[in-house]
Every structure is written in C-alpha cells, then in structure tokens.
Amino acid sequence: MTSNLPGQGSPVRLIEARSIDWVPENERHGKLWHQGPLWFLGNFQYFSIPIGFIGPSMGLSLEWTILASVLGIGVGTVFMAFHASQGPTMGLPQMIQSRAQFGYRGVVVPLLATLFTYVAFNVADTVLLSEGLGSSFAWDPTLIAILATVAGAGLAIFGHDWLHKAFRILLYVSLPVMTILTIGVVTGGAGGSGDATQYDFTWPAFMAQFAACAAYNITYAPYVSDYSRYLPTSTPARSVISAVFFGASSSAIWLISLGAWLSIALGATDGLAGLQLAGNTIFAPLGDIAALLSALALTATMGMNAYGGALTVLTTIDSVRPIKPKTTARVVTILVLAVLWYLIASFINASSVATVFSALTLMLYILVPWTATNLVDFFVVRRGHYAIADLFTPNGIYGAWGWRGLTAFGIGLLSEIPFMVLPAIGDWSYIGPLAGALGDVDIAWLVGLATASIAYLLLSRSLDLNAEEAARRCSDEQLSAQNPE
C-alpha cells in the first residue's frame, strides 16, 4: 500500500507548510481557546446582517424573525460543531476524511458540491462589500471588489496560523464597537421610526428565515475541522463542540437580530449602510467605524473560504491523480480561485439580500446530504475509528468508490427536489410540487437530512468493521513512525 503521508515539517512558518496532508502529533500546536474567537468573528461580520433582512422582506415581524433566527442558527451550528470535533481525532482536512464514506475517487462528488459553497460564499461576499461600501462611503465598487479579493487571497496564502491571528485581532477591536452600537439600538439612541404594523407571521417567511440561518452555519461544516486539525489528539471532543457552538452561534444571532431591526425600524435595504446610519445616529463616527470593521471582518472570512476552497480543489485533484501536497500547489490554487470568484461577482446584478438568500438556499440543499452521511459514519457507524493511511490511496479499505455514501448522498439530494423552494436566480425560480401543497413552506433540507441519514445507516449494516481493524492497526504504525517524540 502506498500513500503520500507527510514527512517532517516545522510547526511554525511564515506561510503554512501543510496542505491536505495529515498533521503529526508533534505539530499539533493549536489551542482550544482559539476556536471560540475564530468562529465568533467568523460570523461577527457584514454577511450576518443581511440574513436578518430575509424574513422582514417577506413580511415577517421583528419578534418572529429573531425567533426563527435563534432556532435556525441553533440547529445549523450543532452540525457544524460536531464536524469540528473530528479535527483533533483525525488531524486531517474535513473532505479528506470524507473518503471513508465516498471512496478515494467517489469523494469528488461531494467535493464539487463543497467547492460550489466556497465560491458562492466569496462571490456573495464580494457583492456585499462592493454594494455596501459603495453605498456607505461612495467608494468605487470595482476597486472595492479587487482589494477585497486580493486581501482575502493573501490571508489564505499565509494559512492556518495567520487566519487565527487575524480573526483574534479583528475581534478585539470590533467587539467593543459593536457592543456600544447595540446598546444604543436597545436604548433608543439609534433612532428608528419604521412602520412595524405591516409585519406579521407567515409560515413561508418563518421557514425561509429559519432555513437561511440553519444554512449559514451548516455551510461551515465542510471546513470547520480544517481549523481544529492542529489541536492535540487528547483535546476533549465535548470541549471542541462547545467552543465552536457558542462562538459561531452567539455572534450570528447577535448580528442577524440587529439586521432584522435595521430592516424594520430603519427601513434599511443595505446592511452596511444601515449599520453606518444607526451608529452615526448614536454618535459620529461610530457608524463609520462599525461599518469598516464589519467589512474588514468579512474580508478575513473570504480568506477562510479561499483557504478551505484550495484544500478542496487539491483533494479533488489528488482523488483523480495523486499529488504531493506542497505549499506552491496551495498558493496557485488560491490565486486561481480568487480570479474565479471575482469574475463571477462582477457579472451579478442582483441585490445583496437576494444574492445572500439564493446562495444560502442552494448551499443548504447541496450540503445537507453530505453532512448527514459524514456525521452518521463518524459518530454512529465507525465511531471515530479510521485507518488514516488508507484515506490516501484508492487501494485501501475504503476503496476508490464508496457506493454506500454516494447512494445515501444521491437519495438525500433527490428527495429534496419535490420540497424545494428556490428563490429567484435571475429570471428563474422553482417551487416543488410538495412544497406548493405545503403553502410554499421550505422543508426540503429537513427531508434530505432525514433520508440521507436513514439510507446510510441501512446501507452500512453490511460493512465489516472487524475487517477494518487490521488496516487501522497498520495505519497507526505508519503514523507513529512519522510522529517522533
């Protein structure tokens, strides 16, 4: 059996040396307390605010929008946090681990879905920044898009450690600013005289808000363990889950709720402009500072997406033709992705809210069957026991094509179609027949979650886990040889 497991490397570099390879224990220099700030700031940025506009744009009241958001974020973050606990156990990027369910080559199917997520996020981020900063400060949208793309790609190139550092610094600076602004909103200092009587409760609007919020953190699932894989193997899974859950959920609920208020009370149609107006009403230049910091945080999140996207592309290439995962390949991939998302964003004419809603809806439909299959395998079927060396060869125990995972993924995706409620994408939209019978209430992702989970559980009954034990012991020996004290 051959593999491209790594040799030795320095744990501290200006530019990260690791790529899609396994991280040995002697390089596990990550700290548990870094997880909370990382994922708090991951959602403590401009993208979160327009999500709060979705419910009100469909007539949902502030109270119902906040409730739908809290429930949706809670549900979505549970999946994200459980994926994060896989990082210390495996020491691998998330999608490499998915080869155990889908096969060495078969993993390309969910990889393409995941790559769509990364690109869609950065396309939406670029549109948001161009429109928001252009509206707030009258800056040239094209120049904003170029600078944001360059900054996001640059941060991704420096890699894991620098992303953590950048997020912590931005959090320390932005947290007091947003706290003051929020206190001003709650105490009435930010103004607000919109007519709230036009807002009420409808199931389609409530479920749209719920689904968008669930999607927000579920979409982190394909790469959340990329940022926990440097934690020591001994890190308690419960601690990782808690740190990620409370970090990612609290900031998202905070800013989405603020976004709902900006939409209803101020009549804002752009999140950044609304944030600027509210802050400057409290006292100038609070709004200007808050808007700029929120934009910087979103730019840093673009770096996170680019980093995960590069690992996904390299995993895809490696699944077709094995490669040596070196720094150069990761850097070149990031630069290519940056050009791609910039070009796509430059052709989008839709509003920022419509772009966000459409992107989140599509990402949710695509990712839910994958997350169901992956988590059921890790926590129920194999219970965290894998032959890691076999994940790096098509001739290992997981094979080239994992028919169980691919079948479950396909069943989950197909079962969603009759229940889908796709927002308008250009001149095209789609409402499934069963969704229409339910009054256009979107439960497609819940159906996909259930069917993919049940299908994989049933199909996995034929797995011979005892036969995998010998391969796992052999793999552990290989890893130990590459992990000196």
XYZ file of C-alpha atoms in Angstrom:
485
model
C 0.000 0.000 0.000
C 1.361 3.385 -0.950
C 0.461 6.737 0.478
C 1.548 10.331 0.338
C 1.590 10.877 4.089
C 3.930 13.715 5.106
C 7.436 13.690 6.367
C 8.611 16.131 8.986
C 7.955 19.857 8.937
C 8.357 22.871 11.151
C 5.227 23.735 13.155
C 5.756 27.485 12.801
C 6.259 29.127 9.402
C 5.534 32.471 7.811
C 3.498 30.585 5.197
C 1.832 27.355 6.270
C 3.649 24.244 5.009
C 0.766 21.805 5.404
C -1.902 21.289 2.779
C -4.237 18.293 2.503
C -1.828 16.011 4.368
C -2.078 14.571 7.872
C -0.793 16.702 10.776
C 1.504 14.682 13.092
C 1.069 14.978 16.853
C 4.376 16.821 17.238
C 2.964 19.627 15.054
C -0.351 19.939 16.893
C 0.319 23.425 18.238
C -3.295 24.640 18.156
C -5.027 25.860 21.319
C -8.602 25.075 22.273
C -9.376 28.649 23.340
C -8.590 29.859 19.817
C -11.680 28.074 18.468
C -14.246 30.308 20.153
C -12.815 33.662 18.951
C -12.192 32.269 15.452
C -15.794 31.216 14.891
C -17.259 34.149 16.816
C -15.597 36.547 14.390
C -16.363 34.179 11.510
C -19.969 35.338 11.899
C -19.296 38.727 13.515
C -19.148 40.478 10.156
C -21.219 42.069 7.458
C -22.568 38.865 5.877
C -24.609 38.110 9.010
C -26.536 41.388 8.917
C -28.391 40.938 5.576
C -29.564 37.493 6.720
C -31.750 39.388 9.162
C -33.360 41.153 6.181
C -34.762 37.926 4.689
C -37.762 37.459 6.997
C -38.805 41.130 7.005
C -38.521 41.238 3.196
C -41.282 38.598 3.207
C -43.393 40.438 5.818
C -42.134 38.653 8.952
C -42.184 40.732 12.144
C -39.089 41.506 14.239
C -40.036 39.112 17.039
C -40.767 36.206 14.705
C -37.635 36.921 12.661
C -35.472 36.787 15.775
C -37.128 33.561 16.969
C -36.680 31.884 13.565
C -33.063 33.050 13.521
C -32.273 31.715 17.002
C -33.790 28.330 16.176
C -32.151 28.130 12.745
C -28.702 29.123 13.993
C -29.034 26.671 16.880
C -29.849 23.767 14.575
C -27.226 24.606 11.965
C -24.455 25.169 14.498
C -24.994 21.752 16.092
C -23.939 20.091 12.837
C -21.023 22.470 12.378
C -19.739 21.939 15.926
C -19.863 18.147 15.688
C -17.816 18.296 12.491
C -15.258 20.449 14.342
C -14.662 17.661 16.856
C -13.360 15.454 14.022
C -10.269 17.661 13.534
C -8.270 16.638 16.643
C -9.228 12.982 16.200
C -8.195 12.750 12.558
C -5.630 15.535 12.040
C -6.990 15.917 8.511
C -8.921 18.413 6.399
C -12.613 17.606 6.517
C -13.027 16.443 2.946
C -10.064 14.052 3.078
C -11.863 12.310 5.930
C -14.954 12.028 3.706
C -13.096 9.489 1.565
C -14.090 6.934 4.201
C -17.752 7.340 3.199
C -17.463 8.148 -0.501
C -14.235 6.461 -1.554
C -10.891 7.819 -2.732
C -12.324 8.884 -6.093
C -16.007 8.977 -5.217
C -15.395 11.852 -2.800
C -15.141 14.081 -5.887
C -18.970 14.207 -5.916
C -19.366 15.961 -2.522
C -16.115 17.841 -3.193
C -17.686 19.580 -6.194
C -20.699 20.486 -4.038
C -18.359 21.830 -1.373
C -16.313 23.821 -3.870
C -19.536 25.453 -5.048
C -20.102 26.537 -1.436
C -16.717 28.217 -1.101
C -17.008 30.042 -4.408
C -20.637 31.039 -3.755
C -19.721 32.469 -0.366
C -16.901 34.587 -1.754
C -18.996 35.705 -4.706
C -21.724 36.827 -2.305
C -19.123 38.431 -0.011
C -17.652 40.396 -2.914
C -21.106 41.614 -3.966
C -21.917 42.582 -0.371
C -18.693 44.530 0.096
C -18.912 46.293 -3.262
C -22.526 47.304 -2.743
C -22.205 48.076 0.978
C -19.005 50.116 0.984
C -20.021 51.795 -2.267
C -23.332 52.848 -0.719
C -21.856 53.858 2.649
C -18.727 55.713 1.563
C -19.276 56.331 -2.166
C -16.196 54.275 -2.986
C -15.680 52.682 -6.393
C -17.335 49.213 -6.262
C -14.852 47.726 -8.746
C -11.877 48.868 -6.695
C -13.502 47.509 -3.528
C -14.017 44.120 -5.167
C -10.388 43.961 -6.326
C -8.943 44.961 -2.940
C -11.192 42.542 -1.047
C -10.246 39.713 -3.390
C -6.518 40.410 -3.055
C -6.726 40.707 0.747
C -8.777 37.537 1.155
C -6.469 35.531 -1.122
C -3.374 36.883 0.628
C -4.614 35.870 4.061
C -5.472 32.382 2.772
C -1.959 32.007 1.333
C -0.335 32.720 4.704
C -2.593 29.994 6.069
C -3.942 28.476 9.258
C -1.990 30.335 11.957
C -2.305 33.763 10.360
C -6.025 33.326 9.847
C -6.415 32.589 13.553
C -4.316 35.658 14.453
C -6.149 37.993 12.091
C -9.525 36.888 13.426
C -8.498 37.416 17.049
C -7.132 40.917 16.371
C -10.270 41.963 14.490
C -12.437 40.546 17.256
C -10.649 42.513 19.964
C -11.109 45.743 18.001
C -14.660 45.245 16.724
C -16.327 43.743 19.805
C -16.409 46.964 21.900
C -17.575 48.999 18.898
C -20.474 46.670 18.125
C -21.355 46.428 21.820
C -21.718 50.204 22.091
C -23.763 50.331 18.892
C -26.089 47.559 20.071
C -26.627 49.233 23.446
C -27.549 52.378 21.533
C -30.107 50.430 19.486
C -31.677 48.813 22.577
C -31.882 52.124 24.480
C -33.356 54.018 21.520
C -30.283 56.092 20.741
C -30.025 54.775 17.194
C -33.361 56.208 16.092
C -35.797 54.058 14.175
C -39.338 55.045 13.275
C -40.366 52.467 10.698
C -43.966 51.266 10.473
C -43.969 47.810 12.075
C -47.688 47.222 11.532
C -47.043 45.849 8.046
C -45.119 42.917 9.531
C -46.694 39.783 10.967
C -46.294 35.981 10.946
C -46.456 33.667 7.914
C -45.108 30.135 7.706
C -43.280 30.602 4.382
C -41.441 33.648 5.729
C -40.681 31.994 9.078
C -39.317 28.847 7.432
C -37.314 30.863 4.901
C -35.646 32.754 7.749
C -35.167 29.510 9.697
C -33.623 27.708 6.709
C -31.312 30.605 5.815
C -29.992 30.731 9.382
C -29.558 26.955 9.567
C -27.706 27.069 6.251
C -25.404 29.816 7.478
C -23.518 27.600 9.918
C -24.108 24.265 8.191
C -22.138 25.709 5.293
C -19.098 25.888 7.583
C -19.287 22.101 8.074
C -17.036 21.138 5.102
C -14.095 23.060 6.526
C -14.627 23.622 10.238
C -12.259 20.751 11.101
C -9.625 22.294 8.818
C -9.172 24.808 11.658
C -9.277 22.278 14.504
C -6.923 19.694 12.987
C -3.900 21.287 14.672
C -5.371 20.630 18.125
C -3.763 17.765 20.090
C -5.446 14.385 19.757
C -6.146 14.438 23.502
C -8.407 17.513 23.194
C -11.846 16.519 24.562
C -14.466 16.376 21.813
C -17.055 17.949 24.127
C -14.804 20.973 24.657
C -14.281 21.484 20.924
C -18.015 21.171 20.248
C -18.859 23.687 22.992
C -16.233 26.229 21.930
C -17.291 26.155 18.287
C -21.025 26.095 19.041
C -21.074 29.078 21.376
C -18.552 31.033 19.313
C -20.341 30.604 15.986
C -23.930 30.830 17.252
C -23.723 33.820 19.593
C -22.246 36.273 17.092
C -24.570 35.112 14.309
C -27.709 35.554 16.442
C -26.471 38.963 17.585
C -25.883 40.436 14.125
C -28.801 38.731 12.369
C -31.146 40.167 15.016
C -29.511 43.564 14.552
C -30.032 43.205 10.806
C -33.742 42.492 11.317
C -34.036 45.665 13.391
C -32.199 47.728 10.766
C -34.580 46.436 8.105
C -37.800 47.047 10.041
C -37.025 50.082 12.210
C -34.759 51.994 9.816
C -36.084 50.639 6.535
C -32.514 49.764 5.516
C -32.057 47.878 2.259
C -28.288 47.530 2.626
C -26.812 46.121 5.818
C -23.617 48.143 5.856
C -25.357 51.435 5.097
C -27.924 50.657 7.797
C -25.177 49.878 10.299
C -23.448 53.145 9.448
C -26.664 55.149 9.831
C -27.568 53.593 13.174
C -24.078 54.067 14.607
C -23.699 57.659 13.472
C -27.137 58.474 14.901
C -25.829 57.382 18.304
C -22.691 59.463 17.805
C -20.356 60.050 14.871
C -18.161 58.417 13.680
C -19.327 55.249 15.490
C -21.287 54.076 12.438
C -18.381 54.654 10.057
C -16.034 52.682 12.310
C -18.533 49.838 12.769
C -19.125 49.585 9.025
C -15.427 49.486 8.202
C -14.634 46.892 10.887
C -17.539 44.719 9.749
C -16.245 44.923 6.177
C -12.713 44.004 7.286
C -14.055 41.006 9.197
C -15.936 39.860 6.103
C -12.744 40.193 4.062
C -10.970 37.967 6.592
C -13.793 35.443 6.228
C -13.173 35.468 2.485
C -9.640 34.344 3.335
C -11.076 31.470 5.365
C -13.273 30.447 2.430
C -10.352 30.658 0.000
C -8.199 28.518 2.296
C -10.870 25.811 2.540
C -11.589 26.062 -1.172
C -7.943 25.448 -2.035
C -7.842 22.330 0.154
C -10.993 21.116 -1.585
C -9.536 21.622 -5.067
C -6.314 19.855 -4.123
C -8.265 16.973 -2.601
C -10.250 16.705 -5.838
C -7.088 16.622 -7.959
C -5.438 14.136 -5.608
C -8.509 11.880 -5.831
C -8.076 11.659 -9.611
C -4.292 11.687 -9.785
C -2.206 11.507 -6.580
C -0.113 14.610 -5.936
C 2.465 15.736 -3.411
C 0.630 18.415 -1.439
C 3.162 21.240 -1.292
C 2.870 24.937 -0.487
C 3.217 26.007 -4.113
C 0.178 23.986 -5.190
C -1.928 25.531 -2.425
C -0.848 29.081 -3.300
C -1.507 28.670 -7.030
C -4.920 27.155 -6.313
C -5.889 30.083 -4.085
C -4.906 32.576 -6.788
C -6.969 30.735 -9.419
C -9.996 30.645 -7.099
C -9.609 34.368 -6.401
C -9.769 35.194 -10.100
C -12.799 32.908 -10.485
C -14.911 34.377 -7.692
C -14.032 37.936 -8.714
C -15.114 37.348 -12.323
C -18.400 35.718 -11.290
C -19.165 38.517 -8.812
C -18.527 41.140 -11.476
C -21.409 39.737 -13.571
C -24.008 39.654 -10.778
C -26.629 42.405 -10.889
C -28.949 41.173 -8.115
C -29.265 42.997 -4.792
C -27.127 41.888 -1.870
C -30.075 40.426 0.077
C -31.268 38.400 -2.926
C -27.707 37.186 -3.558
C -27.275 36.091 0.057
C -30.639 34.298 0.197
C -30.126 32.473 -3.101
C -26.576 31.405 -2.199
C -27.546 30.133 1.251
C -30.547 28.198 -0.063
C -28.551 26.402 -2.750
C -25.696 25.636 -0.363
C -28.098 24.178 2.195
C -29.724 21.827 -0.322
C -26.374 20.584 -1.574
C -24.536 20.185 1.731
C -27.192 18.591 3.936
C -26.986 15.091 2.355
C -23.194 15.195 2.746
C -23.216 16.342 6.374
C -25.795 13.680 7.275
C -23.710 10.912 5.693
C -20.433 12.096 7.199
C -21.708 12.555 10.766
C -23.623 9.273 10.822
C -20.469 7.465 9.698
C -18.192 9.204 12.203
C -20.402 9.115 15.302
C -22.654 6.092 14.758
C -21.110 3.638 12.286
C -17.305 3.832 12.710
C -17.310 5.932 15.907
C -14.181 7.865 15.059
C -12.007 4.837 14.241
C -10.324 5.121 10.831
C -7.274 3.816 9.034
C -5.887 7.233 8.124
C -3.177 5.919 5.791
C -5.874 4.204 3.710
C -7.512 7.558 3.051
C -4.517 8.430 0.883
C -4.758 5.519 -1.554
C -7.501 4.154 -3.838
C -6.314 0.633 -2.977
C -7.074 0.862 0.745
C -10.005 -0.493 2.722
C -12.244 2.424 1.712
C -11.791 1.724 -1.987
C -11.965 4.071 -4.939
C -15.751 4.394 -4.930
C -17.791 4.306 -1.717
C -21.148 3.172 -3.065
C -22.861 3.440 0.319
C -22.010 7.105 0.798
C -22.689 8.018 -2.815
C -26.061 6.256 -2.750
C -27.095 7.929 0.504
C -25.991 11.328 -0.839
C -27.967 10.799 -4.047
C -31.086 9.664 -2.165
C -30.902 12.687 0.110
C -30.468 15.125 -2.767
C -33.232 13.622 -4.914
C -35.681 13.515 -2.001
C -35.279 17.274 -1.547
C -36.394 18.223 -5.073
C -40.196 17.946 -4.580
C -39.933 20.050 -1.417
C -37.589 22.782 -2.707
C -38.493 26.468 -2.687
C -35.721 28.112 -4.688
C -35.582 31.918 -4.628
C -35.321 33.716 -7.942
C -31.921 33.333 -9.607
C -32.049 35.790 -12.466
C -35.319 35.081 -14.249
C -35.565 31.504 -12.977
C -37.133 30.107 -9.797
C -38.546 26.757 -8.713
C -41.161 25.548 -6.237
C -41.517 21.788 -5.893
C -44.984 20.224 -6.107
C -44.983 19.073 -2.496
C -43.677 22.461 -1.341
C -46.564 24.075 -3.229
C -49.004 21.759 -1.448
C -47.499 22.928 1.863
C -48.091 26.593 1.027
C -44.558 27.228 -0.267
C -43.047 26.276 3.099
C -39.453 25.080 2.570
C -38.679 21.819 4.403
C -36.542 20.307 1.634
C -33.326 20.296 3.659
C -35.014 18.573 6.600
C -36.264 15.857 4.248
C -32.783 15.476 2.757
C -31.223 15.286 6.219
C -33.564 12.514 7.320
C -33.450 10.421 4.142
C -29.657 10.566 3.732
C -29.105 9.630 7.394
C -31.514 6.696 7.287
C -30.208 5.489 3.923
C -26.575 5.491 5.090
C -27.431 3.739 8.343
C -29.251 0.971 6.493
C -26.580 0.590 3.824
C -23.802 0.472 6.437
C -25.248 -2.625 8.055
C -23.284 -4.653 5.517
C -19.933 -3.094 6.494
C -17.400 -5.493 8.023
C -15.890 -3.266 10.681
C -13.847 -6.143 12.123
C -12.022 -6.449 8.816
C -11.136 -2.740 9.020
C -9.448 -3.216 12.401
C -6.292 -4.793 10.944
C -5.936 -1.938 8.446
C -6.376 0.570 11.259
C -3.579 -1.025 13.318
C -1.288 -0.978 10.268
C -2.152 2.672 9.677
C -1.429 3.581 13.301
C 2.016 2.021 12.978
C 2.744 4.098 9.883
C 1.627 7.273 11.596
C 3.675 6.530 14.699
C 6.786 6.148 12.548
C 6.237 9.659 11.191
C 5.434 11.191 14.569
C 8.632 11.143 16.666
C 8.637 12.329 20.265
